[in-house]
Amino acid sequence: VRDVRERRTSSSATGKRRGLVVWLTGLPAAGKTTVAKGLLDDLDARGLVVELLDGDELRRRLSPELGFSPAERERHIARTAWLAGRLARTGAVVLVAVIAPYAEGRRHAREEIEQYAEFVEVHVATPLHVCVERDPKGLYRRAFAGELTDFTGVSAPYERPANPDLSVETTGRAPSESSADVLLYLERTGLVPR
Ligand SMILES: Nc1ncnc2c1ncn2[C@@H]1O[C@H](COP(=O)(O)OP(=O)(O)OP(=O)(O)O)[C@@H](O)[C@H]1O
Ligand SMILES: [Mg+2]
């Protein structure tokens, strides 16, 4: 009988590491991209094969024709989950920094990816008022001015994860502290080697 740790980190008799998807969900400006970039550097420095799929880039490169209606968001999340799962199937660590506002879409993503790899849902749990204050892209300002429809947190819903694997605080903390929380979780669960 293999122990939990072994089961979680190796996929087969070959002993190859099982891949991993770390999905960072949260409101616009919560810090998903910032935390993911810190994590990317940390994991890269450990010699792990790691890739970041970031929301802005995916919107430009993978789903340029899709808007932000619920149905289009669902399609975008399904594509992202498919891509992340396929990459992770190779044994890589895949960081996904995408809002994914609907619990149903996140559940589907987990179901698909768990066929190939480990899946960790991280809620970057920055409260709305802090995100609004940060507003690094000026999008909240435009949404409140009525210039953007379907903007998550203002004119489109964000369903907070009820039961994320990990919830990360960013308010009043340095980005490196927030990404360190994720790294520590991954180490403690044996998903990445110490
Ligand atoms: N502890 C922290 N962790 C992450 N970001 C932080 C933290 N403290 C402050 N910030 C700031 O919050 C902002 C977060 O912006 P970022 O682009 O990472 O958010 P996002 O969740 O990727 O948003 P979007 O959904 O629009 O892509 C950055 O300006 C970052 O410097
Ligand atoms: Mg981002």
PDB file of C-alpha atoms and ligand atoms in Angstrom:
ATOM      1  CA  VAL A   1       0.000   0.000   0.000  1.00  0.00           C
ATOM      2  CA  ARG A   2       1.481   3.274  -1.097  1.00  0.00           C
ATOM      3  CA  ASP A   3       1.286   6.156   1.294  1.00  0.00           C
ATOM      4  CA  VAL A   4      -0.636   9.324   0.549  1.00  0.00           C
ATOM      5  CA  ARG A   5       2.412  11.314  -0.297  1.00  0.00           C
ATOM      6  CA  GLU A   6       3.641   8.826  -2.852  1.00  0.00           C
ATOM      7  CA  ARG A   7       0.204   8.500  -4.380  1.00  0.00           C
ATOM      8  CA  ARG A   8      -0.094  12.251  -4.717  1.00  0.00           C
ATOM      9  CA  THR A   9       3.264  12.892  -6.342  1.00  0.00           C
ATOM     10  CA  SER A  10       3.939   9.986  -8.673  1.00  0.00           C
ATOM     11  CA  SER A  11       1.655   8.809 -11.403  1.00  0.00           C
ATOM     12  CA  SER A  12       2.711   5.332 -12.348  1.00  0.00           C
ATOM     13  CA  ALA A  13       5.227   2.546 -12.104  1.00  0.00           C
ATOM     14  CA  THR A  14       7.683   4.806 -13.918  1.00  0.00           C
ATOM     15  CA  GLY A  15       7.692   7.057 -10.859  1.00  0.00           C
ATOM     16  CA  LYS A  16       7.280  10.123 -13.039  1.00  0.00           C
ATOM     17  CA  ARG A  17       5.876  13.034 -11.080  1.00  0.00           C
ATOM     18  CA  ARG A  18       2.171  13.544 -11.466  1.00  0.00           C
ATOM     19  CA  GLY A  19       1.402  16.944 -12.940  1.00  0.00           C
ATOM     20  CA  LEU A  20      -0.320  19.683 -11.033  1.00  0.00           C
ATOM     21  CA  VAL A  21      -2.674  22.533 -11.835  1.00  0.00           C
ATOM     22  CA  VAL A  22      -2.859  25.404  -9.360  1.00  0.00           C
ATOM     23  CA  TRP A  23      -5.904  27.482 -10.263  1.00  0.00           C
ATOM     24  CA  LEU A  24      -5.927  30.966  -8.752  1.00  0.00           C
ATOM     25  CA  THR A  25      -9.427  32.421  -8.738  1.00  0.00           C
ATOM     26  CA  GLY A  26     -10.521  35.796  -7.421  1.00  0.00           C
ATOM     27  CA  LEU A  27     -11.927  39.202  -8.275  1.00  0.00           C
ATOM     28  CA  PRO A  28     -10.267  41.514 -10.803  1.00  0.00           C
ATOM     29  CA  ALA A  29      -7.180  43.072  -9.142  1.00  0.00           C
ATOM     30  CA  ALA A  30      -7.264  40.484  -6.344  1.00  0.00           C
ATOM     31  CA  GLY A  31      -3.632  39.641  -7.135  1.00  0.00           C
ATOM     32  CA  LYS A  32      -3.935  36.409  -9.130  1.00  0.00           C
ATOM     33  CA  THR A  33      -1.331  37.382 -11.722  1.00  0.00           C
ATOM     34  CA  THR A  34       1.019  38.884  -9.151  1.00  0.00           C
ATOM     35  CA  VAL A  35       0.876  35.836  -6.858  1.00  0.00           C
ATOM     36  CA  ALA A  36       1.202  33.447  -9.810  1.00  0.00           C
ATOM     37  CA  LYS A  37       4.314  35.229 -11.096  1.00  0.00           C
ATOM     38  CA  GLY A  38       5.964  34.974  -7.684  1.00  0.00           C
ATOM     39  CA  LEU A  39       5.096  31.325  -7.521  1.00  0.00           C
ATOM     40  CA  LEU A  40       6.374  30.778 -11.066  1.00  0.00           C
ATOM     41  CA  ASP A  41       9.775  32.147 -10.084  1.00  0.00           C
ATOM     42  CA  ASP A  42       9.909  30.081  -6.879  1.00  0.00           C
ATOM     43  CA  LEU A  43       8.999  26.815  -8.609  1.00  0.00           C
ATOM     44  CA  ASP A  44      11.291  27.539 -11.552  1.00  0.00           C
ATOM     45  CA  ALA A  45      14.179  28.129  -9.145  1.00  0.00           C
ATOM     46  CA  ARG A  46      13.577  24.614  -7.791  1.00  0.00           C
ATOM     47  CA  GLY A  47      14.036  23.136 -11.229  1.00  0.00           C
ATOM     48  CA  LEU A  48      10.373  22.216 -11.706  1.00  0.00           C
ATOM     49  CA  VAL A  49       8.843  22.391 -15.168  1.00  0.00           C
ATOM     50  CA  VAL A  50       6.298  25.144 -14.701  1.00  0.00           C
ATOM     51  CA  GLU A  51       4.077  27.277 -16.934  1.00  0.00           C
ATOM     52  CA  LEU A  52       1.741  30.171 -16.235  1.00  0.00           C
ATOM     53  CA  LEU A  53      -1.551  30.514 -18.099  1.00  0.00           C
ATOM     54  CA  ASP A  54      -2.654  34.053 -17.370  1.00  0.00           C
ATOM     55  CA  GLY A  55      -6.147  35.397 -17.966  1.00  0.00           C
ATOM     56  CA  ASP A  56      -5.198  38.453 -19.982  1.00  0.00           C
ATOM     57  CA  GLU A  57      -2.951  36.484 -22.315  1.00  0.00           C
ATOM     58  CA  LEU A  58      -5.479  33.658 -22.708  1.00  0.00           C
ATOM     59  CA  ARG A  59      -8.171  36.165 -23.601  1.00  0.00           C
ATOM     60  CA  ARG A  60      -5.892  37.580 -26.305  1.00  0.00           C
ATOM     61  CA  ARG A  61      -4.422  34.344 -27.639  1.00  0.00           C
ATOM     62  CA  LEU A  62      -6.897  31.552 -26.920  1.00  0.00           C
ATOM     63  CA  SER A  63     -10.321  33.227 -26.880  1.00  0.00           C
ATOM     64  CA  PRO A  64     -10.001  36.495 -28.828  1.00  0.00           C
ATOM     65  CA  GLU A  65     -13.525  36.138 -30.209  1.00  0.00           C
ATOM     66  CA  LEU A  66     -15.214  35.590 -26.835  1.00  0.00           C
ATOM     67  CA  GLY A  67     -16.835  38.272 -24.700  1.00  0.00           C
ATOM     68  CA  PHE A  68     -17.938  38.199 -21.077  1.00  0.00           C
ATOM     69  CA  SER A  69     -21.480  36.836 -21.101  1.00  0.00           C
ATOM     70  CA  PRO A  70     -22.018  33.828 -18.813  1.00  0.00           C
ATOM     71  CA  ALA A  71     -21.997  31.455 -21.816  1.00  0.00           C
ATOM     72  CA  GLU A  72     -18.808  32.952 -23.241  1.00  0.00           C
ATOM     73  CA  ARG A  73     -17.106  32.826 -19.844  1.00  0.00           C
ATOM     74  CA  GLU A  74     -18.088  29.171 -19.588  1.00  0.00           C
ATOM     75  CA  ARG A  75     -16.518  28.417 -22.983  1.00  0.00           C
ATOM     76  CA  HIS A  76     -13.384  30.317 -22.074  1.00  0.00           C
ATOM     77  CA  ILE A  77     -12.997  28.435 -18.783  1.00  0.00           C
ATOM     78  CA  ALA A  78     -13.604  25.096 -20.517  1.00  0.00           C
ATOM     79  CA  ARG A  79     -10.838  25.845 -23.043  1.00  0.00           C
ATOM     80  CA  THR A  80      -8.489  26.961 -20.305  1.00  0.00           C
ATOM     81  CA  ALA A  81      -9.184  23.825 -18.269  1.00  0.00           C
ATOM     82  CA  TRP A  82      -8.570  21.628 -21.278  1.00  0.00           C
ATOM     83  CA  LEU A  83      -5.245  23.303 -22.028  1.00  0.00           C
ATOM     84  CA  ALA A  84      -4.111  23.258 -18.391  1.00  0.00           C
ATOM     85  CA  GLY A  85      -5.013  19.572 -18.090  1.00  0.00           C
ATOM     86  CA  ARG A  86      -3.130  18.620 -21.229  1.00  0.00           C
ATOM     87  CA  LEU A  87      -0.029  20.512 -20.117  1.00  0.00           C
ATOM     88  CA  ALA A  88      -0.185  19.019 -16.623  1.00  0.00           C
ATOM     89  CA  ARG A  89      -0.548  15.530 -18.080  1.00  0.00           C
ATOM     90  CA  THR A  90       3.094  15.827 -19.133  1.00  0.00           C
ATOM     91  CA  GLY A  91       4.048  16.125 -15.464  1.00  0.00           C
ATOM     92  CA  ALA A  92       4.400  19.900 -15.501  1.00  0.00           C
ATOM     93  CA  VAL A  93       3.160  22.328 -12.885  1.00  0.00           C
ATOM     94  CA  VAL A  94       0.613  24.650 -14.486  1.00  0.00           C
ATOM     95  CA  LEU A  95      -0.407  27.879 -12.789  1.00  0.00           C
ATOM     96  CA  VAL A  96      -3.728  29.293 -13.978  1.00  0.00           C
ATOM     97  CA  ALA A  97      -4.487  32.919 -13.068  1.00  0.00           C
ATOM     98  CA  VAL A  98      -8.035  33.379 -14.312  1.00  0.00           C
ATOM     99  CA  ILE A  99     -11.079  34.903 -12.571  1.00  0.00           C
ATOM    100  CA  ALA A 100     -13.397  31.910 -13.260  1.00  0.00           C
ATOM    101  CA  PRO A 101     -16.356  33.580 -11.497  1.00  0.00           C
ATOM    102  CA  TYR A 102     -18.784  30.643 -11.546  1.00  0.00           C
ATOM    103  CA  ALA A 103     -18.550  27.731  -9.106  1.00  0.00           C
ATOM    104  CA  GLU A 104     -19.952  25.429 -11.776  1.00  0.00           C
ATOM    105  CA  GLY A 105     -17.157  26.282 -14.227  1.00  0.00           C
ATOM    106  CA  ARG A 106     -14.511  25.740 -11.563  1.00  0.00           C
ATOM    107  CA  ARG A 107     -16.085  22.393 -10.674  1.00  0.00           C
ATOM    108  CA  HIS A 108     -15.992  21.301 -14.320  1.00  0.00           C
ATOM    109  CA  ALA A 109     -12.370  22.405 -14.570  1.00  0.00           C
ATOM    110  CA  ARG A 110     -11.478  20.294 -11.548  1.00  0.00           C
ATOM    111  CA  GLU A 111     -13.326  17.262 -12.905  1.00  0.00           C
ATOM    112  CA  GLU A 112     -11.577  17.461 -16.250  1.00  0.00           C
ATOM    113  CA  ILE A 113      -8.115  18.098 -14.876  1.00  0.00           C
ATOM    114  CA  GLU A 114      -8.256  15.466 -12.144  1.00  0.00           C
ATOM    115  CA  GLN A 115      -8.372  12.836 -14.876  1.00  0.00           C
ATOM    116  CA  TYR A 116      -4.771  13.730 -15.653  1.00  0.00           C
ATOM    117  CA  ALA A 117      -3.241  15.566 -12.767  1.00  0.00           C
ATOM    118  CA  GLU A 118      -3.635  17.021  -9.300  1.00  0.00           C
ATOM    119  CA  PHE A 119      -5.837  20.089  -9.011  1.00  0.00           C
ATOM    120  CA  VAL A 120      -5.607  22.783  -6.363  1.00  0.00           C
ATOM    121  CA  GLU A 121      -8.097  25.647  -6.150  1.00  0.00           C
ATOM    122  CA  VAL A 122      -6.614  28.742  -4.533  1.00  0.00           C
ATOM    123  CA  HIS A 123      -8.944  31.606  -3.707  1.00  0.00           C
ATOM    124  CA  VAL A 124      -7.061  34.895  -3.799  1.00  0.00           C
ATOM    125  CA  ALA A 125      -9.507  36.303  -1.293  1.00  0.00           C
ATOM    126  CA  THR A 126      -8.950  40.039  -1.560  1.00  0.00           C
ATOM    127  CA  PRO A 127     -12.176  41.846  -0.636  1.00  0.00           C
ATOM    128  CA  LEU A 128     -13.915  43.942  -3.263  1.00  0.00           C
ATOM    129  CA  HIS A 129     -13.212  47.294  -1.607  1.00  0.00           C
ATOM    130  CA  VAL A 130      -9.459  46.601  -1.632  1.00  0.00           C
ATOM    131  CA  CYS A 131      -9.595  45.538  -5.298  1.00  0.00           C
ATOM    132  CA  VAL A 132     -11.478  48.739  -6.109  1.00  0.00           C
ATOM    133  CA  GLU A 133      -8.847  50.820  -4.312  1.00  0.00           C
ATOM    134  CA  ARG A 134      -6.031  49.068  -6.199  1.00  0.00           C
ATOM    135  CA  ASP A 135      -7.658  49.144  -9.620  1.00  0.00           C
ATOM    136  CA  PRO A 136      -4.301  48.780 -11.451  1.00  0.00           C
ATOM    137  CA  LYS A 137      -5.957  48.704 -14.889  1.00  0.00           C
ATOM    138  CA  GLY A 138      -8.562  51.398 -14.189  1.00  0.00           C
ATOM    139  CA  LEU A 139     -11.330  48.925 -14.988  1.00  0.00           C
ATOM    140  CA  TYR A 140     -13.324  49.311 -11.765  1.00  0.00           C
ATOM    141  CA  ARG A 141     -13.442  53.053 -12.370  1.00  0.00           C
ATOM    142  CA  ARG A 142     -14.812  52.433 -15.862  1.00  0.00           C
ATOM    143  CA  ALA A 143     -17.269  49.813 -14.596  1.00  0.00           C
ATOM    144  CA  PHE A 144     -18.617  52.134 -11.900  1.00  0.00           C
ATOM    145  CA  ALA A 145     -18.925  54.866 -14.521  1.00  0.00           C
ATOM    146  CA  GLY A 146     -21.148  52.491 -16.480  1.00  0.00           C
ATOM    147  CA  GLU A 147     -18.643  52.176 -19.334  1.00  0.00           C
ATOM    148  CA  LEU A 148     -18.142  48.428 -18.857  1.00  0.00           C
ATOM    149  CA  THR A 149     -20.968  45.947 -18.716  1.00  0.00           C
ATOM    150  CA  ASP A 150     -20.390  42.388 -17.479  1.00  0.00           C
ATOM    151  CA  PHE A 151     -17.491  43.448 -15.245  1.00  0.00           C
ATOM    152  CA  THR A 152     -16.926  40.893 -12.474  1.00  0.00           C
ATOM    153  CA  GLY A 153     -17.576  42.273  -9.006  1.00  0.00           C
ATOM    154  CA  VAL A 154     -19.532  45.286 -10.280  1.00  0.00           C
ATOM    155  CA  SER A 155     -21.903  44.372 -13.098  1.00  0.00           C
ATOM    156  CA  ALA A 156     -21.314  40.600 -13.251  1.00  0.00           C
ATOM    157  CA  PRO A 157     -21.294  38.063 -10.394  1.00  0.00           C
ATOM    158  CA  TYR A 158     -18.351  36.498  -8.623  1.00  0.00           C
ATOM    159  CA  GLU A 159     -19.283  33.348  -6.770  1.00  0.00           C
ATOM    160  CA  ARG A 160     -16.814  33.056  -3.911  1.00  0.00           C
ATOM    161  CA  PRO A 161     -15.396  29.535  -3.606  1.00  0.00           C
ATOM    162  CA  ALA A 162     -17.275  27.847  -0.766  1.00  0.00           C
ATOM    163  CA  ASN A 163     -14.570  25.286  -0.157  1.00  0.00           C
ATOM    164  CA  PRO A 164     -11.264  26.196  -1.815  1.00  0.00           C
ATOM    165  CA  ASP A 165      -8.186  24.068  -1.133  1.00  0.00           C
ATOM    166  CA  LEU A 166      -6.500  27.242   0.055  1.00  0.00           C
ATOM    167  CA  SER A 167      -7.588  30.819   0.665  1.00  0.00           C
ATOM    168  CA  VAL A 168      -4.866  33.465   0.437  1.00  0.00           C
ATOM    169  CA  GLU A 169      -5.026  36.936   1.965  1.00  0.00           C
ATOM    170  CA  THR A 170      -3.293  39.815   0.212  1.00  0.00           C
ATOM    171  CA  THR A 171      -4.629  42.850   2.090  1.00  0.00           C
ATOM    172  CA  GLY A 172      -1.793  44.699   3.803  1.00  0.00           C
ATOM    173  CA  ARG A 173       0.702  42.046   2.771  1.00  0.00           C
ATOM    174  CA  ALA A 174       3.588  41.955   0.328  1.00  0.00           C
ATOM    175  CA  PRO A 175       2.993  39.859  -2.810  1.00  0.00           C
ATOM    176  CA  SER A 176       5.904  37.615  -1.775  1.00  0.00           C
ATOM    177  CA  GLU A 177       4.077  36.766   1.482  1.00  0.00           C
ATOM    178  CA  SER A 178       0.971  35.749  -0.422  1.00  0.00           C
ATOM    179  CA  SER A 179       2.835  33.556  -2.902  1.00  0.00           C
ATOM    180  CA  ALA A 180       4.804  32.011  -0.025  1.00  0.00           C
ATOM    181  CA  ASP A 181       1.468  30.866   1.468  1.00  0.00           C
ATOM    182  CA  VAL A 182       0.730  28.912  -1.688  1.00  0.00           C
ATOM    183  CA  LEU A 183       4.210  27.426  -1.870  1.00  0.00           C
ATOM    184  CA  LEU A 184       4.005  26.316   1.765  1.00  0.00           C
ATOM    185  CA  TYR A 185       0.656  24.659   1.117  1.00  0.00           C
ATOM    186  CA  LEU A 186       2.042  22.797  -1.896  1.00  0.00           C
ATOM    187  CA  GLU A 187       5.011  21.602   0.122  1.00  0.00           C
ATOM    188  CA  ARG A 188       2.955  20.541   3.135  1.00  0.00           C
ATOM    189  CA  THR A 189       0.601  18.505   0.990  1.00  0.00           C
ATOM    190  CA  GLY A 190       3.541  16.893  -0.802  1.00  0.00           C
ATOM    191  CA  LEU A 191       2.442  18.284  -4.161  1.00  0.00           C
ATOM    192  CA  VAL A 192       5.828  19.888  -4.714  1.00  0.00           C
ATOM    193  CA  PRO A 193       9.078  18.673  -3.156  1.00  0.00           C
ATOM    194  CA  ARG A 194      10.584  20.769  -0.396  1.00  0.00           C
TER     195      ARG A 194
HETATM  196  N1  LIG B   1      -0.052  40.633  -1.284  1.00  0.00           N
HETATM  197  C1  LIG B   1      -0.331  40.938  -2.567  1.00  0.00           C
HETATM  198  N2  LIG B   1      -0.467  39.943  -3.450  1.00  0.00           N
HETATM  199  C2  LIG B   1      -0.761  40.239  -4.742  1.00  0.00           C
HETATM  200  N3  LIG B   1      -0.941  41.476  -5.235  1.00  0.00           N
HETATM  201  C3  LIG B   1      -0.801  42.506  -4.396  1.00  0.00           C
HETATM  202  C4  LIG B   1      -0.492  42.280  -3.023  1.00  0.00           C
HETATM  203  N4  LIG B   1      -0.433  43.478  -2.424  1.00  0.00           N
HETATM  204  C5  LIG B   1      -0.658  44.401  -3.369  1.00  0.00           C
HETATM  205  N5  LIG B   1      -0.872  43.828  -4.563  1.00  0.00           N
HETATM  206  C6  LIG B   1      -1.151  44.586  -5.792  1.00  0.00           C
HETATM  207  O1  LIG B   1      -2.463  44.259  -6.256  1.00  0.00           O
HETATM  208  C7  LIG B   1      -2.504  44.314  -7.663  1.00  0.00           C
HETATM  209  C8  LIG B   1      -3.022  42.999  -8.161  1.00  0.00           C
HETATM  210  O2  LIG B   1      -3.089  43.031  -9.561  1.00  0.00           O
HETATM  211  P1  LIG B   1      -3.074  41.723 -10.446  1.00  0.00           P
HETATM  212  O3  LIG B   1      -2.967  42.163 -11.855  1.00  0.00           O
HETATM  213  O4  LIG B   1      -2.081  40.743  -9.926  1.00  0.00           O
HETATM  214  O5  LIG B   1      -4.555  41.146 -10.142  1.00  0.00           O
HETATM  215  P2  LIG B   1      -5.366  40.027 -10.935  1.00  0.00           P
HETATM  216  O6  LIG B   1      -6.100  39.256  -9.881  1.00  0.00           O
HETATM  217  O7  LIG B   1      -4.463  39.276 -11.838  1.00  0.00           O
HETATM  218  O8  LIG B   1      -6.417  40.912 -11.743  1.00  0.00           O
HETATM  219  P3  LIG B   1      -7.096  40.638 -13.181  1.00  0.00           P
HETATM  220  O9  LIG B   1      -8.276  39.724 -12.928  1.00  0.00           O
HETATM  221  O10 LIG B   1      -7.553  41.989 -13.617  1.00  0.00           O
HETATM  222  O11 LIG B   1      -6.070  40.041 -14.093  1.00  0.00           O
HETATM  223  C9  LIG B   1      -1.096  44.611  -8.160  1.00  0.00           C
HETATM  224  O12 LIG B   1      -0.990  45.984  -8.409  1.00  0.00           O
HETATM  225  C10 LIG B   1      -0.234  44.199  -6.953  1.00  0.00           C
HETATM  226  O13 LIG B   1       0.988  44.888  -6.882  1.00  0.00           O
HETATM  227 MG    MG B   2      -4.425  39.007 -13.901  1.00  0.00          MG
END
